[in-house]
XYZ file of N, CA and C in Angstrom:
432
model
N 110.076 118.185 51.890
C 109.110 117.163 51.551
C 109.431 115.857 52.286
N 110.839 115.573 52.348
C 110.977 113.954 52.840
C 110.891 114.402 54.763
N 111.300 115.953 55.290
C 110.556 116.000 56.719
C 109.154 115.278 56.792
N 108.287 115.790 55.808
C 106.933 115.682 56.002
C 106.358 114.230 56.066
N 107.612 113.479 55.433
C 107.235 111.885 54.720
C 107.998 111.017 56.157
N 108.940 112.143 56.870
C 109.055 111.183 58.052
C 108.083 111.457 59.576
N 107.856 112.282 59.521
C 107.268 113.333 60.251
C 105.628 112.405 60.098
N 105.047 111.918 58.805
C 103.966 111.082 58.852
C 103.880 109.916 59.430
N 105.222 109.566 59.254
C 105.140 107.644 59.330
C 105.677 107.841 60.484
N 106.569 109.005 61.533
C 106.422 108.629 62.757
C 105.169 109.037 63.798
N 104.058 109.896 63.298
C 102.956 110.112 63.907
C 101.710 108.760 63.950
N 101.874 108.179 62.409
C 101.344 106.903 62.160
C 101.649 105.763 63.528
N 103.283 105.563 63.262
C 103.510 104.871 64.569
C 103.351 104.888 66.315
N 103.225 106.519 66.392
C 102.864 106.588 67.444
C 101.610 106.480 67.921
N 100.418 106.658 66.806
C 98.803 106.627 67.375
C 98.906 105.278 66.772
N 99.761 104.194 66.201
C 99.293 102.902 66.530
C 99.607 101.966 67.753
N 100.498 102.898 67.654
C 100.782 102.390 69.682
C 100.040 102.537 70.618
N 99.882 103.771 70.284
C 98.405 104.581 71.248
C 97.440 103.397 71.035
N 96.871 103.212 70.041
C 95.711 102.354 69.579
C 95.803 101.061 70.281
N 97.295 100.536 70.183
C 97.127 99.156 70.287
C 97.316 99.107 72.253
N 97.945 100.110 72.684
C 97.861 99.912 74.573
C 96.412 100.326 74.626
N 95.467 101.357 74.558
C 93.963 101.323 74.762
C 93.158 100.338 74.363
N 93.462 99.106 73.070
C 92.805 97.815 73.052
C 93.182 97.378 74.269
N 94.138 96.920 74.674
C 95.100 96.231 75.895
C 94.085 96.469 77.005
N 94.569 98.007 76.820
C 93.646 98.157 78.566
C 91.987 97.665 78.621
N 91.514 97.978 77.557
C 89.893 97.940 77.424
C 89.668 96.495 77.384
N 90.955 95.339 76.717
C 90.995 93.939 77.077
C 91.155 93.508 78.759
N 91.650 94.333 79.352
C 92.244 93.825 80.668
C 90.952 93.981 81.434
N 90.354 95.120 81.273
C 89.391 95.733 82.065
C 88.219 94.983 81.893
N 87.893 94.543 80.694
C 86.844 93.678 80.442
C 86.935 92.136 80.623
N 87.868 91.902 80.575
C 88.343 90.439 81.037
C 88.484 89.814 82.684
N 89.051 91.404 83.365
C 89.302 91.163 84.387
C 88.252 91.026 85.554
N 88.386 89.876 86.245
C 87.484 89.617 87.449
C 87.648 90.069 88.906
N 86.398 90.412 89.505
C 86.694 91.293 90.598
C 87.583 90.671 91.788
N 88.381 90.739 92.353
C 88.766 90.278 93.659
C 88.113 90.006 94.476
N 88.732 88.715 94.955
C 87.835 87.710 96.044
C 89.091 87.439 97.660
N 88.338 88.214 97.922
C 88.836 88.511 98.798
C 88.780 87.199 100.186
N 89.811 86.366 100.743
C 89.744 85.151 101.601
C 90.024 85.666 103.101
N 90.189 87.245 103.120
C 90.465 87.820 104.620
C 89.207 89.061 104.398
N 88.361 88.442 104.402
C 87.099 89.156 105.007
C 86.888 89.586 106.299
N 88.055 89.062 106.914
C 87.278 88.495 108.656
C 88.706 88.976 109.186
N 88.922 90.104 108.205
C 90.538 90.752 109.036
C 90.642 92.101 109.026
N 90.458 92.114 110.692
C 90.181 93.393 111.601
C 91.225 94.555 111.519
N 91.244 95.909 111.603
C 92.631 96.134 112.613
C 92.462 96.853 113.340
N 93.033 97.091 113.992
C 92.906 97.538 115.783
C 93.900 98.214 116.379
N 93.764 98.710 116.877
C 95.025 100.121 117.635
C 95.017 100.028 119.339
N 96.241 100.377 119.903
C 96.618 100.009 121.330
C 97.524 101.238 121.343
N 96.703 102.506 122.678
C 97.684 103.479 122.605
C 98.738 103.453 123.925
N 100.306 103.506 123.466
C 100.753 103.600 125.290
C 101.298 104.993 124.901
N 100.799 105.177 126.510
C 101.059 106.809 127.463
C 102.831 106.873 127.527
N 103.711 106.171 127.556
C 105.205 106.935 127.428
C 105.494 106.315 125.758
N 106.711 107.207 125.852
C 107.298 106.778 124.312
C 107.752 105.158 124.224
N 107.639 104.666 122.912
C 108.663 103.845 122.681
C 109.827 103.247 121.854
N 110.890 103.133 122.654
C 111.996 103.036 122.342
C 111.884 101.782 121.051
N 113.404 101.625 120.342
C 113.561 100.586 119.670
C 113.345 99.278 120.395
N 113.927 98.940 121.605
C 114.218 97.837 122.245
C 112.675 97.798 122.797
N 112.025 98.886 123.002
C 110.707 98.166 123.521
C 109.548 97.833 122.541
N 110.020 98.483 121.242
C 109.045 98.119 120.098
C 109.610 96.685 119.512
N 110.771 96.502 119.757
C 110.597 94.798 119.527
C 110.139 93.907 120.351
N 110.336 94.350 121.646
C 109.448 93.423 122.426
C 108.386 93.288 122.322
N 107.446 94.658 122.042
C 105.919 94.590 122.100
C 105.756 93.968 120.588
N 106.063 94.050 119.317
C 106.010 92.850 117.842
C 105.902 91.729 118.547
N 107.240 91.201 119.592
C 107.478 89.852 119.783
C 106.073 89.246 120.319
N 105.455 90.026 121.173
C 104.226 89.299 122.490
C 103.401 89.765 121.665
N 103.023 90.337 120.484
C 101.768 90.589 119.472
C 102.250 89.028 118.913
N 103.198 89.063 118.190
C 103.097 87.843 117.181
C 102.929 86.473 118.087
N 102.856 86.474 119.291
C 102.737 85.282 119.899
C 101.366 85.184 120.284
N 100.584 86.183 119.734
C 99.315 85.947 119.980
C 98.697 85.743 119.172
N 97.214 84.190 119.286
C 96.847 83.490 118.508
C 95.790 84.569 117.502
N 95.851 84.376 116.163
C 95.030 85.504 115.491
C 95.677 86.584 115.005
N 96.585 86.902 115.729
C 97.404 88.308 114.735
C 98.158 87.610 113.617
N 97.580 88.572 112.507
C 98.263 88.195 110.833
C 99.655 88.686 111.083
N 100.851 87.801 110.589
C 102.522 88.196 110.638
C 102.370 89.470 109.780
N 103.471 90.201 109.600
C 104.291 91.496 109.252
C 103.178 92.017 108.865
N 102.354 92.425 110.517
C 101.410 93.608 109.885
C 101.030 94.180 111.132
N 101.885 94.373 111.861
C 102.262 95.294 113.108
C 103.218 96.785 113.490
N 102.389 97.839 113.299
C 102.938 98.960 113.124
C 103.019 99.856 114.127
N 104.094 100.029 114.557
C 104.649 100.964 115.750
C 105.109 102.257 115.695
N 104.413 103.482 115.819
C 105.037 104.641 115.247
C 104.211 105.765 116.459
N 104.739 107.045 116.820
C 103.980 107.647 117.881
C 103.054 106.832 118.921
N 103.929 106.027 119.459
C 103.858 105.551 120.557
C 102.337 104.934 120.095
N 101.676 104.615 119.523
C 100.783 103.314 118.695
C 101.466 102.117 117.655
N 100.291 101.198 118.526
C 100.598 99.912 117.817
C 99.405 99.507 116.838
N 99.694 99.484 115.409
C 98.431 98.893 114.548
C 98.420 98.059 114.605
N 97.329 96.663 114.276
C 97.804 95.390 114.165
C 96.561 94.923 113.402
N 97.077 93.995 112.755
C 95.411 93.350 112.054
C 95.716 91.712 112.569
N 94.179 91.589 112.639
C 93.808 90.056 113.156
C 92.792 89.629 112.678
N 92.593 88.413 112.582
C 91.068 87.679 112.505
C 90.194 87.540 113.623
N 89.371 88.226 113.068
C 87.926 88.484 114.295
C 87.349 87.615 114.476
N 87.451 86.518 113.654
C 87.081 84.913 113.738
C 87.826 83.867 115.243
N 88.897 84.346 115.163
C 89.748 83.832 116.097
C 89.882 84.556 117.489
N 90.004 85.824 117.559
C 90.189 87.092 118.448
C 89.452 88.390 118.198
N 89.650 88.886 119.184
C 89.086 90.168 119.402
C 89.824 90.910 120.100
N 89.823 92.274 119.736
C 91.296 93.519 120.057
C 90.716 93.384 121.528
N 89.883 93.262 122.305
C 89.957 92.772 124.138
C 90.985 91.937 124.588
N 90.501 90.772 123.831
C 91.575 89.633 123.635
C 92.815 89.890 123.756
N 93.099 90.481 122.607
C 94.554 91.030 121.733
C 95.453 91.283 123.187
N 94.462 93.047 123.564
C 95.008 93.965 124.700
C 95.469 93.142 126.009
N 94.432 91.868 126.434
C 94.541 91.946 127.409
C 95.888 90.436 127.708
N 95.826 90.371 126.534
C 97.124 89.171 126.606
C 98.888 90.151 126.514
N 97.993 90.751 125.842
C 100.004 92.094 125.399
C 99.923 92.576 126.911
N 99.005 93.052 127.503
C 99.118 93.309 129.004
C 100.101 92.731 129.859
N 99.436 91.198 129.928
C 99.449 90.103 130.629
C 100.917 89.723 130.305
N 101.576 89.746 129.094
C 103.036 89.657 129.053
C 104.001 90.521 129.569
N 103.764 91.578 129.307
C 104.276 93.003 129.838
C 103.981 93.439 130.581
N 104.552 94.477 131.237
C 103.685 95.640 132.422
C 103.774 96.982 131.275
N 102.666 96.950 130.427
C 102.787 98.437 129.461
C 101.998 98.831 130.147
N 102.519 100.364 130.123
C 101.397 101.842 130.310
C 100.454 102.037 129.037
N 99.481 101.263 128.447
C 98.592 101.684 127.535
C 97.252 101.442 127.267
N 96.483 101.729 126.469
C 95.177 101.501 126.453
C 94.556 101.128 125.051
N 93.283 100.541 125.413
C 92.896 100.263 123.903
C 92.283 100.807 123.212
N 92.849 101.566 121.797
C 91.801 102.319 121.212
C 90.303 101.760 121.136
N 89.396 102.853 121.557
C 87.599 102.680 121.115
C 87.385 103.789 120.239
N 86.742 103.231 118.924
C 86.491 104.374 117.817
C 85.041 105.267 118.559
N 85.051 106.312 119.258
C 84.016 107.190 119.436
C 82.516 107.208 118.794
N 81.613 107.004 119.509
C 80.461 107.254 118.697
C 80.184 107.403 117.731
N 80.558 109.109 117.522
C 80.187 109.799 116.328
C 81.010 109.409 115.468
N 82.193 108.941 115.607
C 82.710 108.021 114.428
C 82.139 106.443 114.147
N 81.401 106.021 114.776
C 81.547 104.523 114.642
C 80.248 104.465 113.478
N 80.093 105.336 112.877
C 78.920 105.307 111.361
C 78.896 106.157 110.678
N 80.346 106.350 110.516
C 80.458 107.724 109.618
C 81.149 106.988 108.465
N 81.337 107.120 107.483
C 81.616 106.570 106.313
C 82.987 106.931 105.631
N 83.696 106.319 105.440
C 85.394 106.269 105.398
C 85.516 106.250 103.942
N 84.931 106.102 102.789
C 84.941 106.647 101.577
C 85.769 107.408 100.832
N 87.429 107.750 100.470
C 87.227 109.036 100.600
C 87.204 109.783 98.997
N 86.396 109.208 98.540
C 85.544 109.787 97.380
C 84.267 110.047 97.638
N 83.831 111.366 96.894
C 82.627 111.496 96.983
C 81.618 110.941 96.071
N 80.499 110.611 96.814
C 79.580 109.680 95.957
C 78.523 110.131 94.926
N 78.617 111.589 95.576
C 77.649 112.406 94.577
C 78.824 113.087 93.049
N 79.914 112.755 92.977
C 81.292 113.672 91.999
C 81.694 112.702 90.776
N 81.238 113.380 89.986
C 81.477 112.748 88.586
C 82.010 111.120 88.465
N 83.280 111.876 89.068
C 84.525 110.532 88.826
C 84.179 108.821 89.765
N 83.305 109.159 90.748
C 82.435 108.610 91.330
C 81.356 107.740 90.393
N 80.674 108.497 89.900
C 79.192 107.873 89.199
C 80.045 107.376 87.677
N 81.046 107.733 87.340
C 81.696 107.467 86.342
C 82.348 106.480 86.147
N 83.074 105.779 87.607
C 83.955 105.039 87.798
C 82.524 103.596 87.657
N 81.749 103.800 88.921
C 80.922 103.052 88.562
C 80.051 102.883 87.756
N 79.671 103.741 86.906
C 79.388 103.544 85.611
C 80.205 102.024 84.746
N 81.422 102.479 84.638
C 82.810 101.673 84.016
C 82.210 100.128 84.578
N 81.661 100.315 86.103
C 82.334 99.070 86.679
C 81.442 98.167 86.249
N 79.968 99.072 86.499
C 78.729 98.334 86.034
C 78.955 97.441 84.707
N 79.106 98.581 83.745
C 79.256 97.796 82.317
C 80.131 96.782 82.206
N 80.843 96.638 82.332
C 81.904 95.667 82.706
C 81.539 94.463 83.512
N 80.842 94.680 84.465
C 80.859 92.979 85.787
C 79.461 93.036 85.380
């Protein structure tokens, strides 16, 4: 009998916990305002070079990115011989970008162009017709 009498009052405590984090969240969610985003106008852009690169040459190529006007700091990524980089399209343009990293260096590389048939294809990667989709925005609607 006294199992049963503890066995209650710790199930009690646990669905009031339960209870009281799902107020929480349903407070946060309803309270919370959408993000405003102040880098609207921040691009990113890819530069492929034809040989590998080493450590010593991936710091050089960071160094002559970050000296160029418009690239956002620590957001230059070097991995299989590509460089990511994000910038303000307000200020520059990945022509720009390329042809100044050139102009410092003698690199073997080129500037990525997103292909046609990609340049209106939709990067989503949820589907818009799938429950969790019409559901999510469902949530969002009621809410904002």
């Amino acid at each position: 009998m006294k199992m049963n009498k503890n066995l209650k009052i710790g199930l009690k405590v646990v669905s009031g916990i339960a209870v009281l984090f799902v107020a929480i969240l349903i407070y946060h969610i309803a309270t919370a305002k959408p993000a405003v985003y102040e880098n609207a106008n921040l691009q990113v852009s890819r530069i492929d070079f034809k040989s590998d690169i080493d450590s010593v040459e991936a710091k050089k190529i960071n160094h002559d990115l970050r000296t160029i006007n418009g690239i956002t700091s620590d957001s230059i990524i070097i991995k299989r011989n590509v460089v990511v980089y994000f910038h303000n399209n307000k200020m520059t343009d990945s022509k720009q970008v390329y042809a100044e990293l050139m102009s410092k260096g003698s690199y073997n590389a080129q500037r990525f162009i997103l292909p046609d048939n990609l340049a209106n294809k939709e990067v989503c990667p949820i589907d818009p017709n799938s429950f969790t989709y019409k559901l999510s925005q469902q949530i969002n609607h009621f809410f904002n």
